[in-house]
Amino acid sequence: MSSCIISIVAFAEFNFDRNVIREIDEMFSQDTIKDQYIITTEMITHLPAPVQKWITNSGLIGKERIYAVRLKQKALMKMKLEQKKWTDAYAEQYFTIDKPAFIWKVDMQMMPLIDIAGRDKFIEGKGEMLIKILSLIPVVNSSDNEKINIGTIQRYLGEIVWFPSAALSPYITWEKIDDFSVKASMSYKGTTGSGVFYFDEKGNFIKYSAQRYMGSEDDAKLKEWIITASESRIMNGINIPVKLEATWKLESSDWTWLKLEITDIEYNKTNAY
């Protein structure tokens, strides 16, 4: 690779990262409520029993509510169903809770000298997906599409397992299915999505299932999208799932496209790493 190309790629990476940091700063600056209080048992009594057990098991009772999250992940990814080898990836993710939003930044090396940078976000009820080769060449750039919006709110909903106090938020409603599962629905800024949470007898999260659009095209169909947890751990005082997989349930076969591990998580920090 010539020095000129190297310089162009380096600048593109710098510019991509700078833009994402700017978006993160804007997201945190817009979430200005940040009322702080201690979570008590009385605050969760209106929730279905499985949700109460999950929140109690998480260790949240007696701790300050969570209004912001930042975390790091290491992951293995398969971008296509027919892909044989896993691709290493590293990601950072940021959440706000009072005004629900997230930004997820991922870096992947598809092959030697070919890096892919991605950024998903959910802001003001709208979703956006951006993927660039060498941080320069867009291969996916979808935004403010109804199917993307629904998919990203469903993703946000499933990922509250990392910050359980969001279960108390006014934009999420819960409906008990049985002793170990509940349906959650989330509505914000005109976008609505739902999914089903499954817990074990101790209250550990084990699975989240949603009927989610597979893609944003006009002919994109609803498919079952599941997140399963294989390990939980106490991090920063909260018991959360730290090893998870994401799978599309397809007619031909299951496509597990993501395996991730939480390597770091911090609560109520409102700046980028």
GROMACS .gro file of C-alpha atoms in nm:
model
  273
    1MET     CA    1   0.000   0.000   0.000
    2SER     CA    2   0.154   0.331  -0.107
    3SER     CA    3   0.223   0.606   0.142
    4CYS     CA    4  -0.042   0.823  -0.027
    5ILE     CA    5  -0.312   0.559   0.018
    6ILE     CA    6  -0.198   0.498   0.375
    7SER     CA    7  -0.235   0.869   0.447
    8ILE     CA    8  -0.583   0.880   0.293
    9VAL     CA    9  -0.696   0.577   0.497
   10ALA     CA   10  -0.545   0.715   0.817
   11PHE     CA   11  -0.727   1.045   0.767
   12ALA     CA   12  -1.052   0.862   0.691
   13GLU     CA   13  -1.020   0.661   1.013
   14PHE     CA   14  -0.945   0.976   1.212
   15ASN     CA   15  -1.241   1.157   1.057
   16PHE     CA   16  -1.478   0.863   1.115
   17ASP     CA   17  -1.376   0.838   1.482
   18ARG     CA   18  -1.402   1.215   1.529
   19ASN     CA   19  -1.754   1.220   1.388
   20VAL     CA   20  -1.865   0.934   1.612
   21ILE     CA   21  -1.719   1.106   1.921
   22ARG     CA   22  -1.907   1.422   1.823
   23GLU     CA   23  -2.230   1.219   1.798
   24ILE     CA   24  -2.165   1.062   2.139
   25ASP     CA   25  -2.107   1.404   2.297
   26GLU     CA   26  -2.427   1.536   2.139
   27MET     CA   27  -2.627   1.235   2.259
   28PHE     CA   28  -2.511   1.280   2.618
   29SER     CA   29  -2.560   1.659   2.611
   30GLN     CA   30  -2.921   1.621   2.496
   31ASP     CA   31  -3.007   1.383   2.781
   32THR     CA   32  -3.031   1.651   3.045
   33ILE     CA   33  -3.272   1.509   3.305
   34LYS     CA   34  -3.039   1.293   3.516
   35ASP     CA   35  -3.261   1.298   3.826
   36GLN     CA   36  -3.082   1.078   4.074
   37TYR     CA   37  -3.230   0.852   4.338
   38ILE     CA   38  -3.184   0.511   4.497
   39ILE     CA   39  -3.378   0.216   4.354
   40THR     CA   40  -3.600   0.059   4.621
   41THR     CA   41  -3.811  -0.255   4.636
   42GLU     CA   42  -4.126  -0.043   4.648
   43MET     CA   43  -4.041   0.106   4.308
   44ILE     CA   44  -4.064  -0.229   4.130
   45THR     CA   45  -4.378  -0.377   4.290
   46HIS     CA   46  -4.596  -0.278   3.991
   47LEU     CA   47  -4.380  -0.483   3.752
   48PRO     CA   48  -4.456  -0.848   3.663
   49ALA     CA   49  -4.299  -1.099   3.903
   50PRO     CA   50  -4.030  -1.223   3.657
   51VAL     CA   51  -3.912  -0.864   3.603
   52GLN     CA   52  -3.906  -0.798   3.978
   53LYS     CA   53  -3.698  -1.112   4.029
   54TRP     CA   54  -3.458  -1.011   3.749
   55ILE     CA   55  -3.407  -0.659   3.890
   56THR     CA   56  -3.358  -0.794   4.242
   57ASN     CA   57  -3.116  -1.061   4.121
   58SER     CA   58  -2.920  -0.796   3.932
   59GLY     CA   59  -2.826  -0.630   4.260
   60LEU     CA   60  -2.982  -0.300   4.160
   61ILE     CA   61  -3.192  -0.253   4.477
   62GLY     CA   62  -3.024  -0.002   4.705
   63LYS     CA   63  -2.810   0.145   4.428
   64GLU     CA   64  -2.840   0.464   4.229
   65ARG     CA   65  -3.052   0.442   3.919
   66ILE     CA   66  -2.862   0.427   3.591
   67TYR     CA   67  -2.909   0.717   3.348
   68ALA     CA   68  -2.608   0.662   3.120
   69VAL     CA   69  -2.396   0.365   3.014
   70ARG     CA   70  -2.073   0.312   2.828
   71LEU     CA   71  -1.930  -0.031   2.757
   72LYS     CA   72  -1.671  -0.217   2.555
   73GLN     CA   73  -1.715  -0.546   2.372
   74LYS     CA   74  -1.501  -0.796   2.192
   75ALA     CA   75  -1.685  -1.000   1.935
   76LEU     CA   76  -1.685  -1.252   1.656
   77MET     CA   77  -1.903  -1.173   1.356
   78LYS     CA   78  -2.031  -1.334   1.037
   79MET     CA   79  -2.163  -1.075   0.795
   80LYS     CA   80  -2.322  -1.331   0.561
   81LEU     CA   81  -2.502  -1.661   0.616
   82GLU     CA   82  -2.254  -1.846   0.396
   83GLN     CA   83  -1.947  -1.699   0.568
   84LYS     CA   84  -1.736  -1.982   0.710
   85LYS     CA   85  -1.480  -1.803   0.926
   86TRP     CA   86  -1.553  -1.567   1.210
   87THR     CA   87  -1.429  -1.209   1.189
   88ASP     CA   88  -1.274  -1.049   1.497
   89ALA     CA   89  -1.438  -0.725   1.604
   90TYR     CA   90  -1.408  -0.472   1.882
   91ALA     CA   91  -1.687  -0.233   1.978
   92GLU     CA   92  -1.782   0.051   2.207
   93GLN     CA   93  -2.142   0.132   2.291
   94TYR     CA   94  -2.307   0.425   2.466
   95PHE     CA   95  -2.661   0.457   2.603
   96THR     CA   96  -2.881   0.722   2.755
   97ILE     CA   97  -3.195   0.624   2.942
   98ASP     CA   98  -3.416   0.929   3.015
   99LYS     CA   99  -3.412   1.009   2.644
  100PRO     CA  100  -3.350   0.656   2.517
  101ALA     CA  101  -3.066   0.645   2.268
  102PHE     CA  102  -2.758   0.447   2.180
  103ILE     CA  103  -2.449   0.469   1.962
  104TRP     CA  104  -2.252   0.153   1.876
  105LYS     CA  105  -1.913   0.180   1.706
  106VAL     CA  106  -1.746  -0.136   1.577
  107ASP     CA  107  -1.415  -0.210   1.404
  108MET     CA  108  -1.365  -0.534   1.208
  109GLN     CA  109  -1.077  -0.675   1.005
  110MET     CA  110  -1.234  -0.870   0.720
  111MET     CA  111  -0.897  -0.960   0.566
  112PRO     CA  112  -0.537  -0.836   0.584
  113LEU     CA  113  -0.522  -0.460   0.525
  114ILE     CA  114  -0.902  -0.440   0.485
  115ASP     CA  115  -1.072  -0.293   0.790
  116ILE     CA  116  -1.440  -0.217   0.819
  117ALA     CA  117  -1.581   0.048   1.050
  118GLY     CA  118  -1.945   0.052   1.150
  119ARG     CA  119  -2.171   0.277   1.350
  120ASP     CA  120  -2.530   0.204   1.450
  121LYS     CA  121  -2.734   0.456   1.639
  122PHE     CA  122  -3.082   0.517   1.778
  123ILE     CA  123  -3.158   0.883   1.843
  124GLU     CA  124  -3.496   1.059   1.886
  125GLY     CA  125  -3.678   0.739   1.794
  126LYS     CA  126  -3.489   0.704   1.465
  127GLY     CA  127  -3.236   0.439   1.368
  128GLU     CA  128  -2.931   0.462   1.145
  129MET     CA  129  -2.677   0.211   1.016
  130LEU     CA  130  -2.344   0.308   0.859
  131ILE     CA  131  -2.071   0.067   0.745
  132LYS     CA  132  -1.755   0.178   0.563
  133ILE     CA  133  -1.462  -0.015   0.418
  134LEU     CA  134  -1.135   0.142   0.537
  135SER     CA  135  -1.357   0.404   0.711
  136LEU     CA  136  -1.386   0.553   0.364
  137ILE     CA  137  -1.615   0.363   0.124
  138PRO     CA  138  -1.981   0.332   0.233
  139VAL     CA  139  -2.130  -0.015   0.186
  140VAL     CA  140  -2.436   0.039   0.409
  141ASN     CA  141  -2.591   0.378   0.481
  142SER     CA  142  -2.953   0.353   0.596
  143SER     CA  143  -3.133   0.609   0.809
  144ASP     CA  144  -3.483   0.716   0.915
  145ASN     CA  145  -3.635   0.410   0.752
  146GLU     CA  146  -3.939   0.264   0.928
  147LYS     CA  147  -3.790  -0.086   0.934
  148ILE     CA  148  -3.456   0.042   1.061
  149ASN     CA  149  -3.634   0.250   1.326
  150ILE     CA  150  -3.831  -0.049   1.453
  151GLY     CA  151  -3.527  -0.274   1.447
  152THR     CA  152  -3.313  -0.032   1.646
  153ILE     CA  153  -3.580   0.026   1.912
  154GLN     CA  154  -3.611  -0.353   1.946
  155ARG     CA  155  -3.236  -0.372   1.985
  156TYR     CA  156  -3.235  -0.100   2.251
  157LEU     CA  157  -3.512  -0.283   2.435
  158GLY     CA  158  -3.319  -0.612   2.435
  159GLU     CA  159  -3.000  -0.447   2.555
  160ILE     CA  160  -3.151  -0.298   2.874
  161VAL     CA  161  -3.037  -0.624   3.035
  162TRP     CA  162  -2.708  -0.434   3.083
  163PHE     CA  163  -2.880  -0.150   3.272
  164PRO     CA  164  -3.187  -0.298   3.446
  165SER     CA  165  -3.319   0.026   3.596
  166ALA     CA  166  -3.442   0.113   3.245
  167ALA     CA  167  -3.720  -0.139   3.312
  168LEU     CA  168  -3.882   0.135   3.522
  169SER     CA  169  -3.888   0.382   3.234
  170PRO     CA  170  -4.229   0.521   3.128
  171TYR     CA  171  -4.172   0.429   2.763
  172ILE     CA  172  -4.153   0.054   2.842
  173THR     CA  173  -4.457  -0.155   2.936
  174TRP     CA  174  -4.452  -0.514   3.059
  175GLU     CA  175  -4.695  -0.803   3.024
  176LYS     CA  176  -4.643  -1.131   3.208
  177ILE     CA  177  -4.657  -1.446   2.994
  178ASP     CA  178  -4.566  -1.701   3.262
  179ASP     CA  179  -4.336  -1.735   3.563
  180PHE     CA  180  -4.025  -1.711   3.347
  181SER     CA  181  -4.115  -1.485   3.054
  182VAL     CA  182  -4.260  -1.141   2.987
  183LYS     CA  183  -4.346  -0.937   2.681
  184ALA     CA  184  -4.201  -0.587   2.675
  185SER     CA  185  -4.318  -0.307   2.447
  186MET     CA  186  -4.131   0.017   2.395
  187SER     CA  187  -4.265   0.335   2.232
  188TYR     CA  188  -4.067   0.654   2.180
  189LYS     CA  189  -4.104   0.948   1.942
  190GLY     CA  190  -4.347   0.760   1.718
  191THR     CA  191  -4.148   0.436   1.695
  192THR     CA  192  -4.274   0.119   1.865
  193GLY     CA  193  -4.118  -0.224   1.904
  194SER     CA  194  -4.161  -0.527   2.126
  195GLY     CA  195  -3.992  -0.848   2.230
  196VAL     CA  196  -4.010  -1.130   2.483
  197PHE     CA  197  -3.763  -1.170   2.770
  198TYR     CA  198  -3.691  -1.511   2.922
  199PHE     CA  199  -3.536  -1.565   3.266
  200ASP     CA  200  -3.423  -1.867   3.467
  201GLU     CA  201  -3.552  -1.961   3.813
  202LYS     CA  202  -3.296  -1.731   3.981
  203GLY     CA  203  -3.389  -1.432   3.770
  204ASN     CA  204  -3.092  -1.441   3.535
  205PHE     CA  205  -3.162  -1.323   3.180
  206ILE     CA  206  -3.130  -1.612   2.934
  207LYS     CA  207  -3.300  -1.502   2.608
  208TYR     CA  208  -3.467  -1.217   2.423
  209SER     CA  209  -3.679  -1.282   2.114
  210ALA     CA  210  -3.826  -1.031   1.869
  211GLN     CA  211  -3.991  -1.042   1.530
  212ARG     CA  212  -3.754  -0.806   1.351
  213TYR     CA  213  -3.717  -0.690   0.992
  214MET     CA  214  -3.415  -0.854   0.831
  215GLY     CA  215  -3.290  -0.553   0.638
  216SER     CA  216  -3.440  -0.219   0.543
  217GLU     CA  217  -3.540  -0.286   0.184
  218ASP     CA  218  -3.903  -0.267   0.068
  219ASP     CA  219  -3.922  -0.647   0.051
  220ALA     CA  220  -3.753  -0.707   0.389
  221LYS     CA  221  -3.948  -0.964   0.591
  222LEU     CA  222  -4.002  -1.015   0.962
  223LYS     CA  223  -3.783  -1.292   1.104
  224GLU     CA  224  -3.729  -1.411   1.459
  225TRP     CA  225  -3.417  -1.248   1.601
  226ILE     CA  226  -3.290  -1.380   1.931
  227ILE     CA  227  -3.022  -1.288   2.183
  228THR     CA  228  -2.910  -1.568   2.414
  229ALA     CA  229  -2.685  -1.535   2.718
  230SER     CA  230  -2.439  -1.804   2.824
  231GLU     CA  231  -2.270  -1.631   3.117
  232SER     CA  232  -2.354  -1.360   3.370
  233ARG     CA  233  -2.114  -1.175   3.598
  234ILE     CA  234  -2.115  -0.889   3.848
  235MET     CA  235  -1.957  -0.583   3.686
  236ASN     CA  236  -1.953  -0.249   3.868
  237GLY     CA  237  -2.189  -0.394   4.124
  238ILE     CA  238  -2.458  -0.511   3.880
  239ASN     CA  239  -2.515  -0.872   3.773
  240ILE     CA  240  -2.543  -0.862   3.393
  241PRO     CA  241  -2.511  -1.108   3.103
  242VAL     CA  242  -2.156  -1.076   2.970
  243LYS     CA  243  -2.141  -1.346   2.701
  244LEU     CA  244  -2.416  -1.344   2.441
  245GLU     CA  245  -2.500  -1.455   2.088
  246ALA     CA  246  -2.733  -1.301   1.830
  247THR     CA  247  -2.912  -1.531   1.585
  248TRP     CA  248  -3.156  -1.498   1.298
  249LYS     CA  249  -3.401  -1.789   1.280
  250LEU     CA  250  -3.434  -1.857   0.907
  251GLU     CA  251  -3.628  -2.116   0.710
  252SER     CA  252  -3.309  -2.278   0.579
  253SER     CA  253  -3.105  -2.268   0.899
  254ASP     CA  254  -3.019  -2.061   1.202
  255TRP     CA  255  -2.769  -1.783   1.133
  256THR     CA  256  -2.572  -1.697   1.444
  257TRP     CA  257  -2.396  -1.386   1.322
  258LEU     CA  258  -2.261  -1.238   1.644
  259LYS     CA  259  -2.084  -1.368   1.954
  260LEU     CA  260  -1.988  -1.099   2.199
  261GLU     CA  261  -1.838  -1.050   2.542
  262ILE     CA  262  -1.866  -0.741   2.759
  263THR     CA  263  -1.512  -0.651   2.864
  264ASP     CA  264  -1.588  -0.325   3.045
  265ILE     CA  265  -1.899  -0.137   3.154
  266GLU     CA  266  -1.938   0.192   3.340
  267TYR     CA  267  -2.252   0.362   3.459
  268ASN     CA  268  -2.341   0.731   3.470
  269LYS     CA  269  -2.031   0.841   3.279
  270THR     CA  270  -2.129   1.087   3.008
  271ASN     CA  271  -1.831   1.101   2.776
  272ALA     CA  272  -1.660   0.877   2.522
  273TYR     CA  273  -1.384   0.637   2.626
   0.00000   0.00000   0.00000
